[in-house]
Structure formats: structure tokens, C-alpha cells
Tab-separated table of C-alpha atoms in Angstrom:
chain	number	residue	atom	x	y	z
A	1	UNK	CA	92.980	103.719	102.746
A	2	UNK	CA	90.870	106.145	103.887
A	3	UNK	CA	90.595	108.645	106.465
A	4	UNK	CA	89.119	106.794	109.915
A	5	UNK	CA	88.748	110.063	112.222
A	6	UNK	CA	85.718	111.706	113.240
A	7	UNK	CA	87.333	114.779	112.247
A	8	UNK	CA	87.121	116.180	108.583
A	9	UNK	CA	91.078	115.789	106.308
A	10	UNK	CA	91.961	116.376	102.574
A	11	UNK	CA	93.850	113.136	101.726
A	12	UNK	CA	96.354	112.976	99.136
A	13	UNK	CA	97.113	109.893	97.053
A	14	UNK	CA	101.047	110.175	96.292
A	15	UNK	CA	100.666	107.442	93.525
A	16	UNK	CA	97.856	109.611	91.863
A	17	UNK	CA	100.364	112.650	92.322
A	18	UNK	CA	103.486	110.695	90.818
A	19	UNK	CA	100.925	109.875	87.644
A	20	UNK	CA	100.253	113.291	86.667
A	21	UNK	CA	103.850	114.522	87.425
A	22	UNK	CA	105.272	111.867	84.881
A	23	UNK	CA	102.463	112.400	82.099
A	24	UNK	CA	103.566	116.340	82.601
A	25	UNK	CA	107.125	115.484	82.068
A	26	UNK	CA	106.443	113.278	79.401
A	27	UNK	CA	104.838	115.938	77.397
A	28	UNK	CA	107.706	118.431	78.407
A	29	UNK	CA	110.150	116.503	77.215
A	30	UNK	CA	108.613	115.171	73.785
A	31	UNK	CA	107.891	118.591	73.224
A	32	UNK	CA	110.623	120.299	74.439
A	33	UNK	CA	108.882	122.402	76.705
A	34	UNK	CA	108.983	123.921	80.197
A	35	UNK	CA	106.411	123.067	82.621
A	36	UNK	CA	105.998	125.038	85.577
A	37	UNK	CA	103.950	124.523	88.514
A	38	UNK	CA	101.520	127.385	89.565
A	39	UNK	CA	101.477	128.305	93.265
A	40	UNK	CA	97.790	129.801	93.011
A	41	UNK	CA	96.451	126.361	92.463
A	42	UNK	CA	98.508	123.641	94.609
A	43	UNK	CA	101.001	124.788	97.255
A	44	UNK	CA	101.464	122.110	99.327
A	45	UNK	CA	105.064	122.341	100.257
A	46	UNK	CA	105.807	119.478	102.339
A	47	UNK	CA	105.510	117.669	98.748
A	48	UNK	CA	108.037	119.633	96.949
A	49	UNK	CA	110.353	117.223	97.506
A	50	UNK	CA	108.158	114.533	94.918
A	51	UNK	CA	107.354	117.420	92.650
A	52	UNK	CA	111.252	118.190	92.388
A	53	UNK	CA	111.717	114.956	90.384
A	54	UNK	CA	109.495	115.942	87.959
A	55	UNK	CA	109.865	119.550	87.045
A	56	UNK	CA	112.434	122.520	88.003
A	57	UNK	CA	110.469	125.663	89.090
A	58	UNK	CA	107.261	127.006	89.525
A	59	UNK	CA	105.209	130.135	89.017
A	60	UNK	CA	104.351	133.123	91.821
A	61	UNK	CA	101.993	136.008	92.081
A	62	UNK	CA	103.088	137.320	94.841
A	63	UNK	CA	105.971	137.905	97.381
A	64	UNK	CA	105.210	134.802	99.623
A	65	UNK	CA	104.358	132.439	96.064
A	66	UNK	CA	107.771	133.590	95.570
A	67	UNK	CA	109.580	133.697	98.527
A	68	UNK	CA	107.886	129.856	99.068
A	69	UNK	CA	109.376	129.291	95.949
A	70	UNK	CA	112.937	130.095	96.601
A	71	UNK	CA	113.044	128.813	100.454
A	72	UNK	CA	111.192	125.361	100.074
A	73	UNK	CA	110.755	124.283	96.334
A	74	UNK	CA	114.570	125.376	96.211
A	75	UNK	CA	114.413	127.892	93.034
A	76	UNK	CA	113.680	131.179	92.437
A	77	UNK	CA	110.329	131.864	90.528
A	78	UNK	CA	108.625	132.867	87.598
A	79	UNK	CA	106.573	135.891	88.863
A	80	UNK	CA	103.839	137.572	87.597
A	81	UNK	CA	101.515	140.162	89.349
A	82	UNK	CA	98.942	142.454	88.436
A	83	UNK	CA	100.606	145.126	90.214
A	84	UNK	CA	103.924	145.262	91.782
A	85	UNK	CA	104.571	147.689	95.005
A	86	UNK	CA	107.302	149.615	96.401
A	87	UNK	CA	107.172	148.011	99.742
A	88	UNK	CA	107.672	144.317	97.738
A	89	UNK	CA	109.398	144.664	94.637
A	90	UNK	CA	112.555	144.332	95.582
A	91	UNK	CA	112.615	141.360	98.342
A	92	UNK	CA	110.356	139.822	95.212
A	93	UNK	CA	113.062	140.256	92.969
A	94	UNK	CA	115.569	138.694	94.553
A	95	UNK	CA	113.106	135.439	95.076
A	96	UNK	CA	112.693	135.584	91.483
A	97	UNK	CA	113.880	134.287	88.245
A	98	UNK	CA	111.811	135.582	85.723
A	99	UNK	CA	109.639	138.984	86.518
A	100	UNK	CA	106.722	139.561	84.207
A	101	UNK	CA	104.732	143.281	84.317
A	102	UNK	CA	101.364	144.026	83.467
A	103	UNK	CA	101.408	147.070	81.947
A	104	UNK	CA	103.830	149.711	80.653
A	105	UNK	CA	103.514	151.841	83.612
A	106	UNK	CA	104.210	148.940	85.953
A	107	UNK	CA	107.515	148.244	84.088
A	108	UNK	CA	108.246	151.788	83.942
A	109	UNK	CA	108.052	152.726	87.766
A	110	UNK	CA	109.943	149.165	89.036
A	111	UNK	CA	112.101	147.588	86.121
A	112	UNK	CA	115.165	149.670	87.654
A	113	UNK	CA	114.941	148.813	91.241
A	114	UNK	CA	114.150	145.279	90.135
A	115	UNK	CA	117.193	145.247	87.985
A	116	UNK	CA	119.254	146.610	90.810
A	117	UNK	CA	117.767	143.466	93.394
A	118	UNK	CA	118.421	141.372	91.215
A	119	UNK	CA	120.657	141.737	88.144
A	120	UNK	CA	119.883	138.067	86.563
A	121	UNK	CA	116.644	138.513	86.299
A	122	UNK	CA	114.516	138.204	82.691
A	123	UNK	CA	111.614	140.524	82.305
A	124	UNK	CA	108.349	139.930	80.625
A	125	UNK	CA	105.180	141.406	79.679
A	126	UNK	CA	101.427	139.967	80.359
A	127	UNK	CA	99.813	140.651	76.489
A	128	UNK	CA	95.757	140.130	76.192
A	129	UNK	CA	94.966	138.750	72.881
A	130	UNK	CA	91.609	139.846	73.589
A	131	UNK	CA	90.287	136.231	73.169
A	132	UNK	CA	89.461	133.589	75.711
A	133	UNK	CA	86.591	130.789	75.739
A	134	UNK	CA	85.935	130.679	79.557
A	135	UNK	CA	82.376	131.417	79.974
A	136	UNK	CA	82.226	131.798	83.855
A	137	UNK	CA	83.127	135.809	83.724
A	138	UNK	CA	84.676	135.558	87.279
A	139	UNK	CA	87.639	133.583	85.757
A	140	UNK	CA	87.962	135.346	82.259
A	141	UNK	CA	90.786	137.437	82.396
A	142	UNK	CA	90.406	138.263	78.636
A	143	UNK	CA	87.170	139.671	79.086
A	144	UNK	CA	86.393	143.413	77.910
A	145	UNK	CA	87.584	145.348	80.451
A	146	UNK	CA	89.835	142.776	81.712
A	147	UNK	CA	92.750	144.716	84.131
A	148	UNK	CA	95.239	141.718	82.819
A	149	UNK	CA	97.656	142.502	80.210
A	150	UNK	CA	98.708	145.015	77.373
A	151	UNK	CA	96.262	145.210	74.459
A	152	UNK	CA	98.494	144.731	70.840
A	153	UNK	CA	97.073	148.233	69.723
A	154	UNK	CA	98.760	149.686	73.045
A	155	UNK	CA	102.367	148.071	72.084
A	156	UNK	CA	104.924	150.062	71.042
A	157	UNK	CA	107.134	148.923	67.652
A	158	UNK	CA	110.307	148.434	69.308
A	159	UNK	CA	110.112	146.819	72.996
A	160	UNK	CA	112.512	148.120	75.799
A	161	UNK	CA	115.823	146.721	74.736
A	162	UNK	CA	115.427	144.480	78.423
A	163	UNK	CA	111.517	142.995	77.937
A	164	UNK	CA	112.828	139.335	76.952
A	165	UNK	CA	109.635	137.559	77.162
A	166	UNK	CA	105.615	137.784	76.772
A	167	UNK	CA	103.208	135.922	78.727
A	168	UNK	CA	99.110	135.508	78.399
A	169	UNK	CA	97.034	133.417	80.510
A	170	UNK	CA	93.196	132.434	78.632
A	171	UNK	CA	92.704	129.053	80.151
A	172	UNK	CA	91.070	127.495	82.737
A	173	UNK	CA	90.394	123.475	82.529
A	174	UNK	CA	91.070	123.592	78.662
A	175	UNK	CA	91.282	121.734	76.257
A	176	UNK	CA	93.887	121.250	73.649
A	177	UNK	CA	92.000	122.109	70.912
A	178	UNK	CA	90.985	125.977	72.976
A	179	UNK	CA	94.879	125.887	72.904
A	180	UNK	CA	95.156	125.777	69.456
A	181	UNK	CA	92.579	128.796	68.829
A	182	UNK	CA	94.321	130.628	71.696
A	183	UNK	CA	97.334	130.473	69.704
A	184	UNK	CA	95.906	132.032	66.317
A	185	UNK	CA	94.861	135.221	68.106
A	186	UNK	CA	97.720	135.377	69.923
A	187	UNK	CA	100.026	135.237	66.653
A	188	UNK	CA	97.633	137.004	64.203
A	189	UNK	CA	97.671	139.925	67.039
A	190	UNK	CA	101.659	139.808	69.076
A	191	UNK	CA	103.651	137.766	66.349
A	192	UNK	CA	104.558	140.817	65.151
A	193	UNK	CA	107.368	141.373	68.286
A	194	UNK	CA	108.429	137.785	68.494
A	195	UNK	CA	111.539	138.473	66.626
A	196	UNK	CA	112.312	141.091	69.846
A	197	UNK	CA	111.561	138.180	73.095
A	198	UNK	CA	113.233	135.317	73.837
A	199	UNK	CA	110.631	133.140	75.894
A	200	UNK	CA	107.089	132.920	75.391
A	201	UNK	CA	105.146	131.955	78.715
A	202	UNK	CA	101.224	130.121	77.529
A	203	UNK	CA	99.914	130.584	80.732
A	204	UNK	CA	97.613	128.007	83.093
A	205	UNK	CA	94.542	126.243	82.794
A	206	UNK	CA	95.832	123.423	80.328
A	207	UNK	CA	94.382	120.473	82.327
A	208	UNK	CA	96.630	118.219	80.205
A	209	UNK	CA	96.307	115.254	83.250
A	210	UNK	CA	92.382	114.860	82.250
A	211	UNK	CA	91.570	111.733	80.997
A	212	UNK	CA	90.076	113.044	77.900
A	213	UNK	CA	93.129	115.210	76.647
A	214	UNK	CA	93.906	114.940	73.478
A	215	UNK	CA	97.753	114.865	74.174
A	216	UNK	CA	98.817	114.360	70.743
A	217	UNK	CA	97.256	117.496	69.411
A	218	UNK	CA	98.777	119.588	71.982
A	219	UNK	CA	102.062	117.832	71.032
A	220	UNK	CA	101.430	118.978	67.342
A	221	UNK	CA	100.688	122.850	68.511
A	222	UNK	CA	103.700	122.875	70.266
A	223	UNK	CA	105.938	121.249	68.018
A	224	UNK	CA	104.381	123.275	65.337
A	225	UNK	CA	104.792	126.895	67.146
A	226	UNK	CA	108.272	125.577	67.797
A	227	UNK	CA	108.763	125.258	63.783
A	228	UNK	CA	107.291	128.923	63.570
A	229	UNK	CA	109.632	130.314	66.352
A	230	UNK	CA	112.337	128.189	66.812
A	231	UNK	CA	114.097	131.417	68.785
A	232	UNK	CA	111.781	131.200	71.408
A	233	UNK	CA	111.317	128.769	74.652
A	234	UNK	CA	108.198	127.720	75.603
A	235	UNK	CA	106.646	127.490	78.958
A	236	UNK	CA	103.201	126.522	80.302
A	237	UNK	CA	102.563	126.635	84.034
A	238	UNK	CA	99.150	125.134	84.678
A	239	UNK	CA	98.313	124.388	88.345
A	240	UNK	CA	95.381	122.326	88.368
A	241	UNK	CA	96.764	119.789	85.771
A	242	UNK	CA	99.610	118.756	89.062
A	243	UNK	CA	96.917	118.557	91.553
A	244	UNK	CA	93.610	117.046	89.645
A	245	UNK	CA	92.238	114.246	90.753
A	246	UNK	CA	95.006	113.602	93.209
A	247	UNK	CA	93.157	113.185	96.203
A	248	UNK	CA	89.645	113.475	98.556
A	249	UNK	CA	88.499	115.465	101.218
A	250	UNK	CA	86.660	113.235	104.006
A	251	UNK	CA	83.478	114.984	106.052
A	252	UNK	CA	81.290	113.394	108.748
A	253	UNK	CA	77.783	114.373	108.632
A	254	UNK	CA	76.997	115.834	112.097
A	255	UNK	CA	72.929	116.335	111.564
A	256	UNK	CA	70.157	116.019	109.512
A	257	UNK	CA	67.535	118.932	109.397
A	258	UNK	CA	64.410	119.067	107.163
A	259	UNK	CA	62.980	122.103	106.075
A	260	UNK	CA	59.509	122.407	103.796
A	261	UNK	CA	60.335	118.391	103.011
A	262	UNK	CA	64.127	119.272	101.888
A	263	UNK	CA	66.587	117.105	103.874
A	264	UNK	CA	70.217	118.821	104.875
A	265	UNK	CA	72.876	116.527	105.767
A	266	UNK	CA	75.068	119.378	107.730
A	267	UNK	CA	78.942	118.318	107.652
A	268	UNK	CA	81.554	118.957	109.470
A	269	UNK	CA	82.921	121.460	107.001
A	270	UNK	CA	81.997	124.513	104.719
A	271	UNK	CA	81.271	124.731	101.293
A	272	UNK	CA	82.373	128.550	101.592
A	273	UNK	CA	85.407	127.434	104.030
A	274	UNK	CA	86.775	124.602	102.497
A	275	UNK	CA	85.439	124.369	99.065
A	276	UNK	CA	84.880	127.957	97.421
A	277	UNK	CA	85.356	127.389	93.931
A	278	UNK	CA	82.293	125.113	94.259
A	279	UNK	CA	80.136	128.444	95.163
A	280	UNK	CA	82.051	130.658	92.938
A	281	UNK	CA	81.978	128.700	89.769
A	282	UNK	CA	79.520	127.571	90.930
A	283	UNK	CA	80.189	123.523	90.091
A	284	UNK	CA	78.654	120.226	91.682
A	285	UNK	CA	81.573	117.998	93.470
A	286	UNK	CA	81.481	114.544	93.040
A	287	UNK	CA	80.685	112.683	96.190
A	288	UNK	CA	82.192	109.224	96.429
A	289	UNK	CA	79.204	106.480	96.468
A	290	UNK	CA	76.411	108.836	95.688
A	291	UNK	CA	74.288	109.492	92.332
A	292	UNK	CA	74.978	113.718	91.684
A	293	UNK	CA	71.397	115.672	90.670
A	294	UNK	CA	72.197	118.464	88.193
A	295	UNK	CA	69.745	120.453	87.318
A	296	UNK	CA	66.479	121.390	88.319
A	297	UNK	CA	65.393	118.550	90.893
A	298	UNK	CA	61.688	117.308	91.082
A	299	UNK	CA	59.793	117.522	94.333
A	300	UNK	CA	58.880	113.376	93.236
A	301	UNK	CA	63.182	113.012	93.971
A	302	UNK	CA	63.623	115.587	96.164
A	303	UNK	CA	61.935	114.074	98.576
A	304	UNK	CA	62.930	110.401	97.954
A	305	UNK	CA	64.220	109.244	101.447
A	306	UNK	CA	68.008	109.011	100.002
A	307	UNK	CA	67.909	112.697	98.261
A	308	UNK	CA	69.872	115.047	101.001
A	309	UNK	CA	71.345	118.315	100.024
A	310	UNK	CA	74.727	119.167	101.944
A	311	UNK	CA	75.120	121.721	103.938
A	312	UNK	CA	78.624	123.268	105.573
A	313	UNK	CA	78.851	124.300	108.735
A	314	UNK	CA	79.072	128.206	108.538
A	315	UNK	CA	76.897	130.799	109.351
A	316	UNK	CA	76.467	131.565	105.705
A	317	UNK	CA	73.125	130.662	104.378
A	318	UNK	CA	74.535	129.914	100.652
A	319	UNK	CA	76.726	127.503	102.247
A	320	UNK	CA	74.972	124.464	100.608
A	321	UNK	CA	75.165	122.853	97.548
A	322	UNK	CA	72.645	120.008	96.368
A	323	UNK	CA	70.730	117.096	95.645
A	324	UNK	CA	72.463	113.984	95.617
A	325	UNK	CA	71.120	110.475	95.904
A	326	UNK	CA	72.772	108.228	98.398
A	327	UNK	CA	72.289	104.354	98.596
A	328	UNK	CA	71.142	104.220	102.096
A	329	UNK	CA	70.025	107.394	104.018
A	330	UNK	CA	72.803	108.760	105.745
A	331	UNK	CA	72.865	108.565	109.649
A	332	UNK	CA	75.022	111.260	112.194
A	333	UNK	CA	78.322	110.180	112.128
A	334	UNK	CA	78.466	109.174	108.463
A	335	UNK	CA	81.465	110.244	105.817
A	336	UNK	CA	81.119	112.160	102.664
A	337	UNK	CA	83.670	112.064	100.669
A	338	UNK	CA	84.203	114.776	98.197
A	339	UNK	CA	86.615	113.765	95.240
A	340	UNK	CA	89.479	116.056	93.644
A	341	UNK	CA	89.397	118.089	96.472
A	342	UNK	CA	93.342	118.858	96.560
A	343	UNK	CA	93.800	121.590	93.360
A	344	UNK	CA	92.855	125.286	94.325
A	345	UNK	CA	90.461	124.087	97.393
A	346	UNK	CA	93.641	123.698	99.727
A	347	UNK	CA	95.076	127.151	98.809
A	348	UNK	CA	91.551	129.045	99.000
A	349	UNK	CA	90.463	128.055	102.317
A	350	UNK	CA	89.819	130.382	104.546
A	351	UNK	CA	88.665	130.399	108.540
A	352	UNK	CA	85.628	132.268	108.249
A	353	UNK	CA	83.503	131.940	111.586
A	354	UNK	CA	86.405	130.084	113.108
A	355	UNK	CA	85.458	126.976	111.823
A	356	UNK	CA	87.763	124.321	112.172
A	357	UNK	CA	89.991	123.403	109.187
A	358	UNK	CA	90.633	120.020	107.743
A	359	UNK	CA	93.793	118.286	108.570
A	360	UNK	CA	96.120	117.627	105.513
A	361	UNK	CA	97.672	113.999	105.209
A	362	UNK	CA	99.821	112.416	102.334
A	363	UNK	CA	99.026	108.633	101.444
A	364	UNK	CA	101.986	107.013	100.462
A	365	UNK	CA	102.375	104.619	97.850
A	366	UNK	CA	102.867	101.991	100.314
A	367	UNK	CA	99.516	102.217	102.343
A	368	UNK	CA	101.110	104.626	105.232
A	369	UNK	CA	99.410	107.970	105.826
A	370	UNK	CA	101.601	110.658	106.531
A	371	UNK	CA	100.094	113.562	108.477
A	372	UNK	CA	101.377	116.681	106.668
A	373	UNK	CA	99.426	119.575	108.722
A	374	UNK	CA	96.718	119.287	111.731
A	375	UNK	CA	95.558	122.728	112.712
A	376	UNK	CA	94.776	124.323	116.118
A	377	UNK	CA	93.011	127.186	117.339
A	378	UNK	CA	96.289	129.415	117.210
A	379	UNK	CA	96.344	129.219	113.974
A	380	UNK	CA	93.049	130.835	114.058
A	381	UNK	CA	93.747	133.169	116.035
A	382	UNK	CA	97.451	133.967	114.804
A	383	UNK	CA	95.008	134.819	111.532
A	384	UNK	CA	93.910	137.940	114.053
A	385	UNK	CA	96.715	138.878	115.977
């Protein structure tokens, strides 16, 4: 089924949802890991309840990650931020299971009145093993310079008697075989402490529900780390992996303008708005039905009479993304449908300009379409108040 309304939605498929949850439990229990699902990348609470059946707690960055954590996913979090404040850490405490610092002087000025908020609590520190194959720089937190994480040559020999865990995050859409060199740095460099910690936290970005995982290899990296360090639990709390290729968001195209022979199919939402990581990245979505033109584009297909770029609806002039080549040309009133719309995009959107925001609705496995959020110009304006 598919979104009928002349007004713009992110639809999500609960049978796609359901697939990935039980391929990440699979893996979680053959391995005899914990997976944890990461706030930063799919936070749509009204499906807690689904994601409940599958896995026991998720990971925060901030006070409301965590406080969303405790109130609606119904456990307290694994929470990591760059830096803590003295205004937060304590309510965060309390919403929190495990508390990981990154750096020395953030453990040093909060690890008391955390302790005191919360006296269950297991604390961690973010290490950089100083090695990460991302190559978009906005997204490589292991990059020199990076503000994430304690360098090995900046570790003391003996830990503080209460740092029970470590925690590095290199990923982002990886691989299992990235994984696996990951892991050698991270050894040859931090092994050195692993008789001290008692949990070991791999970070995000293992997009272990892509079809073209290799699943076994990541089964023999963790089984074979687990032969290593048999002390220590493992956990990996990727975000994207839940949410990818779960679901669509449905535009309507509201014009078509043609500049210098370049057709713009302008839509009834924003690149910028509603899709950022496809500026920031930058990355091409794929749109249901049409042919996507990477690359440099000839003026021979540019101006083929089913080549449109699409345009959002902001006042931005970047906010546009193109070519692809439709079967038909498109006509006012038209959907374009962008697929695996539902990781990251719904958590980044924003209401720049006031523009109005998708609805959110759930497709059950039955065919009925649940309408999860529809949004108003309060909430706009509530944005302001």
C-alpha cells in the first residue's frame, strides 16, 4: 500500500522492520552478543513496543536519547556524550545504565555526582584507535584531530578502579570485513587494559541488515574476540542496521520549472528539510520507478524529455539533488517516492522556513496504515516559543 494523500508521509513497512529486528537477534544470539539500538539514527517511539521483542536497550547521547529511553522504550540507557554538563549530568544519570566519558577530564569533573545519581551505574571510556575507513571527513570521528575519544598514548597504566568498560565508534555503513581491521588496531593499540574492563562497547555503523553482509565473517570476529577475551561482554549498537530499508517517503511534485534547458520537478518537500544526509554526504536516493544519473550528466540526457532534477521546497538554493530518468514525464500532482527514507532522515529533520513536515504512518503487516504522527503549525511554532 502506498501513501494516497496529496500531502508528503514517510511510510514504514512493519514486516520490513520485523526482518531486520530478527536477523539482528539472530546474530546476537549465535554470537552471544548485545545489540543495542542507537537513538541518533531511528527514534521512532511509537514502535518501541515491536523493537522490545527483539532487543533490551538502546544507546543515548544525550539527556532526552536518554530520558526517551527510560520513559518509552522502558530501560535505562547506554549513554555516551562528547561532553557531559553540570546542568544534565545528573537527571542523565539516573536515565542511564551504562555512562561512557570522553576524556579524562570529563570523568574527572562528573564521575562523583554521577555516582551519587545513580549508584548502579557502569562507567566507560570512548578510546580512538586512531583508525577508521570512512572517507566522507564529516562522519570520521577517527580522523586527526578528531574531539572523540582518548588516544592509547594518553592512557594511564592502571584505569580508575570504577572505569568498567571502553567504547570506540569507526563505522558508518560497514562492512564486516572494515570490522575485522577495526579490531586489529583497536587490540594492537588498547588490549593492553582489557584485563582492567569488563564490557567492550564496538560502536555503530555495522549495517549488518544489508543484503550483501557477509554475516558469517562477522560471526567469526566475534566469536573469535570472544576466544581472546572471554572476560569481556560485547556490545554493538548500530542504528541504521534497525531502520534500513524499512520504509519510503512519498512527495507530490507541485511544479515543473526549466532553467537554461534543465527541468526541476519542485516537491512538496526539502532535500535540506527532510532529507539532509543526502546534502551532507552528499549521496543520490533511490527514487522508486526511475533510472538514477550518477555522475557527470550529458547535455544529449539532460535534456531528454524524462531527465528532471528534484528540487525541495525551501528557500535554499542547494536544495536539489539530480538527474534522474523517469518513464513518462512527470505531470503536477505526481508522487516521488524516495526509498529507505526511515534511518537518520526522520531524526534529522528540521523546520527550516516553516515548511511543512511529512506525516509519519506505520504499515502493518496486515495491509492497515496506522498514522503514527501528523504535524501542525504549533508544532512549528512551539519550535519558537
Amino acid at each position: 500500500m502506498l501513501w494516497n494523500s496529496e500531502k508528503p508521509c514517510y511510510v514504514l513497512e512493519e514486516a520490513l522492520l520485523r526482518r531486520n529486528l530478527q536477523l539482528i537477534k539472530r546474530i546476537a544470539d549465535e554470537a552471544g552478543v548485545e545489540f543495542i539500538l542507537a537513538f541518533k539514527a531511528y527514534a521512532l517511539w511509537k514502535t518501541f513496543p515491536i523493537i522490545r521483542e527483539y532487543v533490551n536497550s538502546t544507546t543515548a547521547s544525550s539527556l532526552y536519547e536518554a530520558r526517551l529511553a527510560f520513559e518509552e522504550f522502558g530501560a535505562k540507557a547506554h549513554t555516551y556524550s562528547p561532553a557531559y554538563t553540570d546542568y544534565e549530568i545528573e537527571e542523565i544519570a539516573r536515565y542511564s545504565s551504562h555512562l561512557t566519558f570522553n576524556s579524562f577530564t570529563q570523568y574527572s569533573r562528573y564521575h562523583e555526582k554521577a555516582r551519587a545519581a545513580n549508584s548502579e551505574l557502569s562507567f566507560g571510556l570512548r578510546i580512538n584507535p586512531e583508525y577508521s575507513e570512512i572517507k566522507t571527513l564529516l562522519y570520521n570521528p577517527c580522523a586527526p584531530g578528531s574531539r572523540f575519544g582518548i588516544l592509547a598514548h594518553d592512557m594511564p597504566e592502571k584505569l580508575p578502579s570504577d572505569i568498567e568498560g571502553f567504547h570506540f565508534h569507526c563505522h558508518c555503513e560497514s562492512g564486516a570485513d572494515v570490522l575485522e581491521r577495526t579490531l586489529s588496531h583497536v587490540e594492537e593499540k588498547f588490549s593492553k587494559w582489557f584485563n582492567q574492563i569488563k564490557w567492550i562497547n564496538f560502536g555503530g555503523g555495522h549495517l549488518v541488515t544489508r543484503k550483501d553482509y557477509d554475516i558469517p565473517l562477522l560471526l567469526n570476529i566475534l566469536n573469535g574476540f570472544h576466544n581472546r577475551y572471554p572476560h569481556l561482554k560485547i556490545i554493538l549498537e548500530p542504528g541504521s542496521a534497525f531502520g534500513w530499508q524499512t520504509g519510503y517517503l512519498v512527495s507530490q511534485v507541485v511544479d515543473i520549472v526549466e532553467n537554461h534547458g534543465i527541468k526541476t520537478a519542485i516537491l512538496n518537500v526539502s532535500f535540506t528539510c527532510h532529507m539532509p544526509d543526502c546534502l551532507e554526504m552528499p549521496y543520490m536516493p533511490a527514487v522508486r520507478g526511475a533510472e538514477t544519473l550518477e555522475g557527470d550528466v550529458s547535455e544529449d540526457v539532460m535534456f531528454e524529455p524524462n531527465v528532471y532534477r528534484l528540487g525541495g521546497n525551501s528557500c535554499l538554493s542547494g536544495d536539489f539533488l539530480g538527474m534522474w530518468r523517469f518513464p513518462k514525464q512527470l505531470k503536477i500532482g505526481d508522487s516521488v517516492i524516495f526509498e529507505d527514507m526511515l534511518h537518520y532522515t526522520t531524526v534529522k529533520t528540521n523546520m527550516f522556513n516553516g515548511i511543512s513536515h511529512p506525516s509519519i504512518a506505520l504499515l502493518h503487516i496486515d495491509g492497515t496504515l496506522e498514522m503514527l504522527r501528523e504535524y501542525s503549525f504549533k508544532d512549528y511554532k512551539d519550535r519558537m516559543d
